[in-house]
Coordinates of C-alpha atoms and ligand atoms in Angstrom, one line a residue:
X1 CA -30.1 61.9 32.5
X2 CA -27.4 60.7 34.9
X3 CA -27.9 57.0 33.9
X4 CA -28.0 57.8 30.2
X5 CA -24.7 59.7 30.5
X6 CA -23.2 56.9 32.6
X7 CA -24.4 54.3 30.1
X8 CA -23.0 56.1 27.2
X9 CA -19.6 56.6 28.8
X10 CA -19.6 52.9 29.7
X11 CA -20.4 52.1 26.1
X12 CA -17.6 54.3 24.9
X13 CA -15.1 52.7 27.4
X14 CA -16.3 49.3 26.2
X15 CA -15.7 50.2 22.6
X16 CA -12.3 51.6 23.3
X17 CA -11.2 48.5 25.3
X18 CA -12.8 46.2 22.7
X19 CA -11.0 47.8 19.8
X20 CA -7.7 47.8 21.8
X21 CA -8.0 44.1 22.4
X22 CA -8.9 43.4 18.8
X23 CA -6.0 45.7 17.6
X24 CA -3.5 43.9 19.8
X25 CA -4.5 40.4 18.7
X26 CA -4.7 41.3 15.0
X27 CA -1.3 43.1 15.1
X28 CA 1.5 41.1 13.5
X29 CA 3.2 40.6 16.8
X30 CA 0.3 38.6 18.2
X31 CA -1.0 36.9 15.1
X32 CA -0.3 33.2 14.6
X33 CA 1.8 32.2 11.6
X34 CA -0.1 31.5 8.4
X35 CA 0.0 28.0 7.1
X36 CA 0.4 26.6 3.6
X37 CA -0.2 23.0 2.7
X38 CA 2.2 21.2 0.3
X39 CA 1.5 17.7 -0.9
X40 CA 4.6 15.4 -1.3
X41 CA 4.2 12.4 -3.6
X42 CA 7.2 10.2 -3.0
X43 CA 8.0 6.5 -3.7
X44 CA 8.4 5.1 -0.2
X45 CA 7.8 1.5 -1.3
X46 CA 8.4 -0.3 -4.6
X47 CA 11.2 -0.1 -7.1
X48 CA 12.0 3.6 -6.4
X49 CA 12.0 3.5 -2.6
X50 CA 15.8 4.0 -2.4
X51 CA 15.2 7.4 -3.9
X52 CA 11.9 8.2 -2.0
X53 CA 13.3 7.7 1.4
X54 CA 16.2 10.1 1.0
X55 CA 13.9 12.6 -0.8
X56 CA 11.6 12.6 2.3
X57 CA 14.6 13.2 4.6
X58 CA 15.8 16.1 2.5
X59 CA 12.3 17.7 2.3
X60 CA 11.6 17.2 6.0
X61 CA 14.9 18.9 6.9
X62 CA 14.1 22.0 4.8
X63 CA 10.5 22.1 6.3
X64 CA 11.9 21.9 9.9
X65 CA 14.3 24.8 9.2
X66 CA 11.7 27.0 7.5
X67 CA 9.0 26.3 10.2
X68 CA 11.5 27.0 13.1
X69 CA 12.2 30.4 11.6
X70 CA 8.6 31.3 10.7
X71 CA 8.0 33.1 14.0
X72 CA 4.6 34.5 14.5
X73 CA 4.5 36.6 11.3
X74 CA 5.8 34.1 8.8
X75 CA 4.4 31.2 6.9
X76 CA 4.6 27.6 8.1
X77 CA 4.6 24.7 5.8
X78 CA 2.1 21.9 6.6
X79 CA 3.5 18.9 4.7
X80 CA 1.3 16.0 3.6
X81 CA 3.4 13.0 2.7
X82 CA 1.9 10.2 0.6
X83 CA 3.6 7.1 -0.9
X84 CA 2.9 6.4 -4.6
X85 CA 4.3 2.9 -4.3
X86 CA 6.4 3.6 -7.4
X87 CA 3.2 3.0 -9.4
X88 CA 1.5 5.4 -11.8
X89 CA -2.1 4.5 -10.7
X90 CA -1.2 5.0 -7.0
X91 CA 0.3 8.4 -8.0
X92 CA -3.0 9.3 -9.7
X93 CA -4.9 8.4 -6.5
X94 CA -2.7 10.5 -4.3
X95 CA -2.7 13.5 -6.7
X96 CA -6.6 13.5 -6.8
X97 CA -6.7 13.3 -3.0
X98 CA -4.3 16.2 -2.5
X99 CA -6.1 18.3 -5.1
X100 CA -9.7 17.7 -4.2
X101 CA -9.8 16.7 -0.5
X102 CA -6.7 18.3 1.1
X103 CA -6.8 21.3 -1.2
X104 CA -3.0 21.6 -1.2
X105 CA -1.4 24.8 -2.5
X106 CA 1.0 22.8 -4.6
X107 CA 2.5 19.4 -5.1
X108 CA 6.2 18.3 -4.9
X109 CA 7.0 15.0 -6.7
X110 CA 6.3 12.3 -7.8
X111 CA 9.6 10.4 -7.6
X112 CA 9.5 8.7 -11.0
X113 CA 9.0 10.1 -14.5
X114 CA 7.0 7.0 -15.2
X115 CA 4.4 8.2 -12.7
X116 CA 4.8 12.0 -13.4
X117 CA 3.9 11.7 -17.0
X118 CA 0.4 10.5 -16.0
X119 CA -0.1 12.5 -12.7
X120 CA 1.1 15.9 -14.0
X121 CA -1.7 15.9 -16.7
X122 CA -4.2 15.9 -13.8
X123 CA -2.5 18.7 -12.0
X124 CA -2.2 20.8 -15.1
X125 CA -5.9 20.3 -15.8
X126 CA -6.9 21.3 -12.3
X127 CA -4.5 24.3 -12.2
X128 CA -2.3 23.0 -9.4
X129 CA 1.4 23.8 -9.5
X130 CA 3.8 20.8 -9.5
X131 CA 7.5 21.0 -8.7
X132 CA 9.3 17.8 -9.8
X133 CA 12.5 17.1 -7.8
X134 CA 13.7 13.9 -9.6
X135 CA 11.9 13.6 -13.0
X136 CA 14.5 13.7 -15.8
X137 CA 12.7 12.6 -19.0
X138 CA 12.6 14.9 -21.9
X139 CA 9.5 16.9 -22.4
X140 CA 7.8 16.5 -19.0
X141 CA 7.2 20.2 -18.6
X142 CA 5.6 20.3 -22.0
X143 CA 2.5 19.0 -20.2
X144 CA 1.8 22.6 -19.3
X145 CA 2.6 25.8 -17.6
X146 CA 1.8 24.5 -14.1
X147 CA 4.6 21.9 -14.3
X148 CA 8.1 22.8 -13.1
X149 CA 11.2 20.9 -12.1
X150 CA 14.5 21.5 -10.4
X151 CA 15.9 18.2 -11.6
X152 CA 18.2 18.4 -14.6
X153 CA 17.0 16.4 -17.6
X154 CA 18.9 13.4 -18.9
X155 CA 19.0 15.3 -22.2
X156 CA 21.2 17.9 -20.5
X157 CA 23.3 15.6 -18.3
X158 CA 24.0 12.7 -20.6
X159 CA 25.8 14.5 -23.5
X160 CA 28.2 16.0 -20.9
X161 CA 28.8 12.5 -19.4
X162 CA 29.6 11.0 -22.8
X163 CA 31.9 13.9 -23.7
X164 CA 34.0 13.6 -20.5
X165 CA 34.0 9.8 -20.5
X166 CA 35.2 9.8 -24.1
X167 CA 38.0 12.3 -23.3
X168 CA 39.2 10.4 -20.2
X169 CA 38.9 6.8 -21.4
X170 CA 39.3 7.1 -25.2
X171 CA 35.9 5.5 -25.8
X172 CA 35.2 4.8 -29.5
X173 CA 32.7 1.8 -29.4
X174 CA 30.1 0.8 -26.8
X175 CA 27.3 -1.6 -26.0
X176 CA 24.0 -0.5 -24.5
X177 CA 21.7 -2.1 -21.9
X178 CA 18.4 -0.6 -20.9
X179 CA 15.0 -1.2 -19.3
X180 CA 12.4 -0.9 -22.0
X181 CA 9.2 -0.7 -19.9
X182 CA 9.9 2.4 -17.8
X183 CA 9.6 6.0 -19.1
X184 CA 12.9 7.0 -17.4
X185 CA 15.0 4.0 -18.4
X186 CA 13.7 4.1 -22.0
X187 CA 14.1 7.9 -22.2
X188 CA 17.6 7.6 -20.8
X189 CA 18.4 5.1 -23.6
X190 CA 17.1 7.5 -26.2
X191 CA 19.2 10.3 -24.8
X192 CA 22.4 8.1 -24.6
X193 CA 21.8 7.0 -28.2
X194 CA 21.6 10.6 -29.4
X195 CA 24.6 11.7 -27.4
X196 CA 26.7 8.7 -28.6
X197 CA 25.7 9.5 -32.2
X198 CA 26.7 13.2 -31.8
X199 CA 30.0 12.2 -30.2
X200 CA 30.7 9.8 -33.1
X201 CA 30.9 6.8 -30.8
X202 CA 29.9 3.5 -32.4
X203 CA 27.1 1.4 -30.9
X204 CA 28.1 -2.3 -31.3
X205 CA 25.1 -3.9 -29.6
X206 CA 21.9 -3.1 -27.8
X207 CA 20.2 -5.2 -25.1
X208 CA 17.0 -4.7 -23.1
X209 CA 15.4 -6.0 -19.9
X210 CA 12.1 -5.6 -18.1
X211 CA 11.2 -4.2 -14.6
X212 CA 11.7 -6.9 -12.0
X213 CA 14.3 -8.9 -14.0
X214 CA 17.1 -10.2 -11.9
X215 CA 19.3 -12.3 -14.2
X216 CA 21.1 -10.2 -16.9
X217 CA 23.7 -12.8 -17.8
X218 CA 22.3 -13.5 -21.3
X219 CA 22.4 -9.8 -22.3
X220 CA 25.8 -9.3 -20.7
X221 CA 27.3 -12.4 -22.5
X222 CA 26.2 -10.8 -25.8
X223 CA 27.8 -7.5 -24.8
X224 CA 31.0 -9.2 -23.7
X225 CA 31.1 -10.9 -27.1
X226 CA 31.3 -7.6 -29.1
X227 CA 34.2 -6.3 -27.1
X228 CA 33.1 -2.7 -26.4
X229 CA 35.3 0.0 -24.8
X230 CA 32.5 0.8 -22.3
X231 CA 29.0 -0.4 -21.4
X232 CA 26.2 2.1 -21.2
X233 CA 23.3 1.2 -18.8
X234 CA 20.0 3.0 -18.3
X235 CA 18.4 1.4 -15.2
X236 CA 16.9 2.1 -11.8
X237 CA 18.9 1.4 -8.7
X238 CA 17.9 -2.2 -7.9
X239 CA 18.6 -3.5 -11.5
X240 CA 21.6 -1.2 -11.8
X241 CA 23.5 -2.9 -8.9
X242 CA 22.6 -6.4 -10.1
X243 CA 23.8 -5.5 -13.6
X244 CA 27.2 -4.2 -12.5
X245 CA 27.8 -7.1 -10.2
X246 CA 26.9 -9.7 -12.9
X247 CA 29.0 -7.9 -15.6
X248 CA 32.1 -8.3 -13.5
X249 CA 31.1 -11.9 -12.5
X250 CA 30.9 -13.1 -16.1
X251 CA 34.4 -11.7 -16.7
X252 CA 33.9 -8.2 -18.2
X253 CA 37.1 -6.6 -16.8
X254 CA 37.1 -3.5 -14.7
X255 CA 39.1 -1.8 -17.5
X256 CA 35.8 -1.6 -19.4
X257 CA 33.9 1.1 -17.5
X258 CA 30.2 1.1 -17.0
X259 CA 28.5 4.4 -17.6
X260 CA 25.1 5.0 -16.0
X261 CA 22.3 7.6 -16.0
X262 CA 20.4 9.2 -13.1
X263 CA 19.2 5.9 -11.7
X264 CA 22.7 5.2 -10.6
X265 CA 22.9 8.4 -8.5
X266 CA 22.4 6.5 -5.2
X267 CA 24.9 5.6 -2.5
X268 CA 22.5 2.7 -1.7
X269 CA 23.2 1.3 -5.2
X270 CA 27.0 1.6 -4.7
X271 CA 26.7 -0.2 -1.4
X272 CA 24.6 -3.0 -2.9
X273 CA 27.1 -3.4 -5.8
X274 CA 30.1 -3.4 -3.4
X275 CA 33.5 -3.9 -5.2
X276 CA 31.8 -4.1 -8.6
X277 CA 30.8 -0.4 -8.4
X278 CA 34.5 0.7 -8.6
X279 CA 35.1 2.8 -11.6
X280 CA 31.4 3.4 -12.4
X281 CA 30.8 6.7 -14.3
X282 CA 27.6 8.6 -13.6
X283 CA 26.4 12.1 -14.7
X284 CA 24.7 14.1 -12.0
X285 CA 23.1 17.4 -11.1
X286 CA 24.7 17.9 -7.7
X287 CA 27.9 16.8 -5.9
X288 CA 28.6 16.4 -2.2
X289 CA 32.0 18.1 -2.4
X290 CA 30.7 21.4 -3.8
X291 CA 32.2 24.3 -1.9
X292 CA 29.0 26.4 -1.9
X293 CA 28.7 27.3 1.8
X294 CA 25.0 26.6 1.8
X295 CA 25.8 23.1 0.5
X296 CA 28.5 22.5 3.2
X297 CA 25.9 23.4 5.9
X298 CA 23.3 21.2 4.3
X299 CA 25.7 18.2 4.1
X300 CA 26.8 18.6 7.7
X301 CA 23.3 19.1 9.2
X302 CA 21.8 16.2 7.1
X303 CA 24.6 13.9 8.1
X304 CA 24.2 14.8 11.8
X305 CA 20.4 14.4 11.6
X306 CA 20.1 11.2 9.6
X307 CA 23.5 9.5 10.4
X308 CA 24.2 9.2 6.6
X309 CA 25.4 11.8 4.1
X310 CA 22.8 13.2 1.7
X311 CA 22.7 12.2 -2.0
X312 CA 21.6 14.1 -5.0
X313 CA 18.0 13.1 -4.4
X314 CA 18.0 14.5 -0.9
X315 CA 19.7 17.7 -2.2
X316 CA 17.1 18.2 -4.9
X317 CA 14.2 17.6 -2.4
X318 CA 15.8 20.1 0.1
X319 CA 16.3 22.7 -2.6
X320 CA 12.7 22.0 -3.9
X321 CA 11.1 22.9 -0.6
X322 CA 13.0 26.2 -0.5
X323 CA 12.0 27.0 -4.1
X324 CA 8.4 26.3 -3.3
X325 CA 8.5 28.3 -0.1
X326 CA 10.0 31.3 -1.9
X327 CA 7.2 31.2 -4.5
X328 CA 4.5 30.9 -1.9
X329 CA 6.0 33.8 0.2
X330 CA 6.3 36.1 -2.9
X331 CA 2.7 35.2 -4.0
X332 CA 1.3 37.0 -1.0
X333 CA -1.1 34.0 -0.5
X334 CA -0.9 30.6 1.1
X335 CA -3.3 28.8 -1.2
X336 CA -3.9 30.7 -4.5
X337 CA -2.5 28.1 -6.9
X338 CA -2.5 30.5 -9.9
X339 CA -0.6 33.2 -8.0
X340 CA 1.9 30.6 -6.7
X341 CA 2.4 29.3 -10.3
X342 CA 3.1 32.9 -11.4
X343 CA 5.7 33.6 -8.7
X344 CA 7.3 30.1 -9.3
X345 CA 7.9 31.1 -12.9
X346 CA 9.7 34.2 -11.8
X347 CA 12.2 32.6 -9.4
X348 CA 15.6 33.9 -10.4
X349 CA 19.1 33.2 -9.0
X350 CA 17.7 31.8 -5.7
X351 CA 20.6 30.6 -3.5
X352 CA 20.1 26.8 -3.1
X353 CA 22.2 23.8 -2.4
X354 CA 22.2 23.2 -6.2
X355 CA 23.8 26.6 -6.7
X356 CA 22.0 29.8 -7.8
X357 CA 18.7 28.5 -9.1
X358 CA 16.6 29.7 -12.0
X359 CA 14.1 28.0 -14.2
X360 CA 14.5 28.0 -18.0
X361 CA 11.6 29.6 -19.9
X362 CA 10.2 26.0 -20.3
X363 CA 10.2 25.6 -16.5
X364 CA 13.1 23.2 -16.4
X365 CA 16.2 23.4 -14.2
X366 CA 18.9 25.8 -15.4
X367 CA 22.3 24.8 -14.2
X368 CA 25.4 22.8 -15.1
X369 CA 25.7 19.0 -14.8
X370 CA 28.8 17.2 -13.5
X371 CA 30.3 13.8 -14.0
X372 CA 31.2 11.5 -11.1
X373 CA 33.1 8.3 -10.7
X374 CA 33.0 5.8 -7.9
X375 CA 36.3 5.3 -6.1
X376 CA 36.6 3.5 -2.8
X377 CA 32.8 3.2 -2.6
X378 CA 32.2 6.9 -3.0
X379 CA 31.3 9.4 -5.8
X380 CA 34.1 11.7 -6.8
X381 CA 34.0 14.5 -9.5
X382 CA 35.5 13.2 -12.7
X383 CA 34.8 16.4 -14.7
X384 CA 32.5 19.3 -15.4
Ligands
1QQ1 C1 13.2 9.6 -13.4 C2 14.5 9.5 -12.7 C3 14.6 8.5 -11.7 C4 16.0 7.9 -11.6 C5 14.2 9.2 -10.4 C6 14.4 8.5 -9.2 O1 15.4 10.2 -13.0 O2 12.3 8.8 -13.2 O3 13.0 10.6 -14.2

């Protein structure tokens, strides 16, 4: 009798202690933070590496800030970074790996529209949310309801650029030069053409080039011959800097401004073009001098961390991570892709370095573009 009694009280004591221990360790104060995997597909090599590098820095900074504040109750981001080499096929390989093997909650990227228009079809089919941070071609989000972007489209930015350039420089007739074998450079050309038509600006001449070209003198001589008020260029950074250098070299004077699209939004491009970049006009989605306090803090911390100020691509990557994190937090899960898609679609007026951020009902970025001009080797706001 005595032993049975003793045994049962020992058992009760054991149960009490056991449940206390379990209770303590499963209470929020003692639990480890949850983790969520995000796959980043960025162009670290190839023609778009000038953008990929700064995107990675912007994203990493946001991840470090979020993870430092996650504490024990929060959600930590586990980032997986892969290089798509600026090539659609490599983008496809990385998307498949992220979706099937790594089982990421969502994907941020890829850098180029030329890659995104192929990769995003895969993500849509597999039901994996994608947040584009630098794709600007028209219609990308038409691929489906899992495709989002925080990068303003060229169709929104370019008409504003043309309107302001026309006002400030009395532009009535232009010549166009664009890359015809890249989805972004060709798409930008289409958007410029439409905006010029709508603004009643005459197109005197159109010239093209191919990826990897380095001599643009033939096309530029033809453009010089028709005597335009401005030259419109749709190109990625590497070709962009060569084009503006060669335009001035063959004697197109600095009084004839060059107007570029999103590919020109890179301080690396300005640096490579040197003196020839002076006066360049570029439409953008973000500017470094914005007084938004979140933006001031971002510019200061980024500059301190990477010894170089951020550009638009870093800002969009940084904002992209915060937008993704907000959606994951609100979804109540760390890996339910459908739930994350649903909360992503509901993001409204989120404070970001791009300003208060919301998506349009077509999942595109919904904010105002600006127009910049290069003076003394730096971008300044020309108009809004
Ligand atoms: C696109 C772009 C490029 C300039 C991104 C780096 O806007 O490919 O859509």
